[in-house]
Coordinates of C-alpha atoms in Angstrom, one line a residue:
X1 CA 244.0 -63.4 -12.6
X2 CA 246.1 -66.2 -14.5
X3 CA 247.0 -68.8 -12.0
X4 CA 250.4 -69.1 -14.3
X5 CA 253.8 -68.3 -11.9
X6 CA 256.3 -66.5 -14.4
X7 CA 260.3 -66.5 -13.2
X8 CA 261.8 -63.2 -15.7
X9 CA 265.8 -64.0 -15.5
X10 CA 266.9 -60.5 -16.5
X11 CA 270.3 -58.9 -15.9
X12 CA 269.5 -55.7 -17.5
X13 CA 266.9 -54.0 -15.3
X14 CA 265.4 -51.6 -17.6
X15 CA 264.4 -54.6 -19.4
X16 CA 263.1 -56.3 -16.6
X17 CA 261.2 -53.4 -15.3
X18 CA 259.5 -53.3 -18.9
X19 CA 258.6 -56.7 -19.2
X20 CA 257.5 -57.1 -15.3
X21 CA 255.0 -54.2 -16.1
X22 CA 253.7 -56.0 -19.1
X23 CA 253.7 -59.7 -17.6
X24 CA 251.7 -58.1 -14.5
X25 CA 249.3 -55.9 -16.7
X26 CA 249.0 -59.5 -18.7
X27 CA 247.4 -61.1 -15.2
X28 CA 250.5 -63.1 -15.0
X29 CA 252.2 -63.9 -11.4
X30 CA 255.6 -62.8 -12.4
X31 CA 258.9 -62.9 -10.7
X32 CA 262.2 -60.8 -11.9
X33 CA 265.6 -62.3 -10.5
X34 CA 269.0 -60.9 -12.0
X35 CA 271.0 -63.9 -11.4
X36 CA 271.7 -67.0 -11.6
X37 CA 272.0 -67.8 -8.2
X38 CA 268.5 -65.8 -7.6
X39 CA 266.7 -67.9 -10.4
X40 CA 267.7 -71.2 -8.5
X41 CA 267.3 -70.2 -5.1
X42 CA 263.6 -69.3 -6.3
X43 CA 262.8 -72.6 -7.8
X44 CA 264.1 -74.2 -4.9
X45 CA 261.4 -72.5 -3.0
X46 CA 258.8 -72.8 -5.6
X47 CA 259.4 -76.3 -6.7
X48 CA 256.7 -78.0 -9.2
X49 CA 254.8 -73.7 -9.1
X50 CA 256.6 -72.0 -12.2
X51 CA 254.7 -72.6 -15.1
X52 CA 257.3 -70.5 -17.5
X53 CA 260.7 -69.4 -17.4
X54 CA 261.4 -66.3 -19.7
X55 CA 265.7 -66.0 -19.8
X56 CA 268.2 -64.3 -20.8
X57 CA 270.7 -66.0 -22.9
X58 CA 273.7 -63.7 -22.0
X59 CA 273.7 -63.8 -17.9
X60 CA 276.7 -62.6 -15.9
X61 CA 278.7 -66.2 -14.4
X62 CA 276.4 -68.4 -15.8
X63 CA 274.8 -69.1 -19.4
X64 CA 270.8 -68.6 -19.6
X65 CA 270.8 -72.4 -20.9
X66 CA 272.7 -73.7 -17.6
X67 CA 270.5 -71.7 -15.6
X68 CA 267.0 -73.1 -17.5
X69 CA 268.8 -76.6 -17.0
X70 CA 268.3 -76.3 -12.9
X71 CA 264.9 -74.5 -13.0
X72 CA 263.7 -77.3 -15.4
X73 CA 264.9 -79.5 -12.9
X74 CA 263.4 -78.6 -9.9
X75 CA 260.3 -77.9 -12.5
X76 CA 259.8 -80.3 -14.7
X77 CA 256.8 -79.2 -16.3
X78 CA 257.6 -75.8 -17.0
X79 CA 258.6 -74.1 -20.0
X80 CA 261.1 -71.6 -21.5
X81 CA 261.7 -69.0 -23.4
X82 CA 265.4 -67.9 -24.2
X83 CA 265.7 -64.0 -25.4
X84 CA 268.7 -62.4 -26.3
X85 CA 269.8 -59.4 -28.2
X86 CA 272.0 -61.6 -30.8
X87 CA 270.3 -63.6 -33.5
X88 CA 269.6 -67.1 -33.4
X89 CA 272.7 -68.3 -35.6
X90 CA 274.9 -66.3 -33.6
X91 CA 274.2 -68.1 -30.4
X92 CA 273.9 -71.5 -31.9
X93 CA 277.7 -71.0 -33.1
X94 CA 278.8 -69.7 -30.3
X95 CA 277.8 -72.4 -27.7
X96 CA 275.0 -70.6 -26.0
X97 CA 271.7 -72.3 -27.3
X98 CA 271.6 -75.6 -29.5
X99 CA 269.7 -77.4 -31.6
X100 CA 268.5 -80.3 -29.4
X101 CA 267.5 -77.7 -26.7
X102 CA 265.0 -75.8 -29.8
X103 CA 263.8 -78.9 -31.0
X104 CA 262.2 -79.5 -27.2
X105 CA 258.4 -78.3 -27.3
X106 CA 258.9 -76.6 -24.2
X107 CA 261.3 -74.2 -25.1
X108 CA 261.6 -71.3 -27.5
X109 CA 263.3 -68.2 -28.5
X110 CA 262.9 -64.2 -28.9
X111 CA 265.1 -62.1 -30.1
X112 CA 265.1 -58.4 -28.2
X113 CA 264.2 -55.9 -28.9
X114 CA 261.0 -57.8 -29.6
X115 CA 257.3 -56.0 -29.4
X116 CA 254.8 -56.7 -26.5
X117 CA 252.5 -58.7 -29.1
X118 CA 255.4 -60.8 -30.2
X119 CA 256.3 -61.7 -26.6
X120 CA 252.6 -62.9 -26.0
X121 CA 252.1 -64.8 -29.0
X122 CA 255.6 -67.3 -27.3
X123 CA 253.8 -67.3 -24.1
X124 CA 250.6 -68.1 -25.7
X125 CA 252.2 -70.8 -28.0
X126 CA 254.4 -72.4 -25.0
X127 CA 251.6 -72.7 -22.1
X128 CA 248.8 -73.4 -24.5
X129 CA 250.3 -75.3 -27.7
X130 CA 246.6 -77.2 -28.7
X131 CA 244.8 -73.8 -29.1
X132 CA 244.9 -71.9 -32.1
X133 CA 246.3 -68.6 -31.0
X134 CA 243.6 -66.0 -31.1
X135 CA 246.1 -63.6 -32.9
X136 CA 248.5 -63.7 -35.8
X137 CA 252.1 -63.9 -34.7
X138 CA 254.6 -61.9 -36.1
X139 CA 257.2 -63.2 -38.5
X140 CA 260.1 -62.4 -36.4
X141 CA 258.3 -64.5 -33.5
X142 CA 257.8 -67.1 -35.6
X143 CA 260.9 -67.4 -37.4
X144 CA 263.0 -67.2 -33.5
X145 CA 261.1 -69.0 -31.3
X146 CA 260.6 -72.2 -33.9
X147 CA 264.2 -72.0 -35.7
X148 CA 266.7 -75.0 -34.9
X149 CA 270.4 -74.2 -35.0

């Protein structure tokens, strides 16, 4: 079992239902909250213990990025990944992710509906940046998850 705790901020719960199964299947210690105030109140509990964030962009009352803000806060040293049905562009124009926040090493983007493999290849390039990743990424992970606004 992966010692890694995972927090899935998901407001859609087909979604999260999906990617719980896979995270779990993965050996990941994963977490689904649907809201904001869920993601926080978790990280107040489990300060310094989650290793990766995975986040919707779009959440209801509060913006994905916000959210991240206060997780990264309570733990510094983990990660992110942003996912969202809109491309990149779209959110970088409209306020919701921004350049300085994709430049950070510790964060990246997926666009959904993204597969499984593409998914792993983020996790694997976020929580393990000096290894060479065992598998080729896809060109739709790569192009989202390194892309500045």
């Amino acid at each position: 079992m992966r010692s890694e705790t995972v927090l899935l901020v998901e407001d859609d719960m087909l979604v999260a239902r999906f990617l719980m199964l896979v995270m779990r299947m993965w050996g990941y210690d994963a977490t689904h909250v649907s809201t904001s105030r869920e993601a926080v109140d978790f990280a107040i509990l489990h300060q310094n213990e989650i290793t990766l964030t995975l986040c919707d962009v779009n959440l209801q009352g509060e913006s994905g990025l916000s959210v991240a803000a206060k997780i990264r806060g309570l733990c510094p040293r983990s990660k992110t990944i942003f996912t969202s049905g809109f491309p990149l562009d779209v959110l970088c124009e409209g306020g919701l992710l921004t350049q300085e926040v994709l430049q950070n090493g510790d964060t990246s983007y997926i666009q959904k509906p993204f597969l499984p493999g593409d998914l792993s290849n983020a996790i694997y390039s976020l929580l393990e940046p000096a290894a060479e990743v065992p598998w080729a990424a896809s060109q739709t992970e790569t192009r989202y998850a390194s892309a500045a606004c």
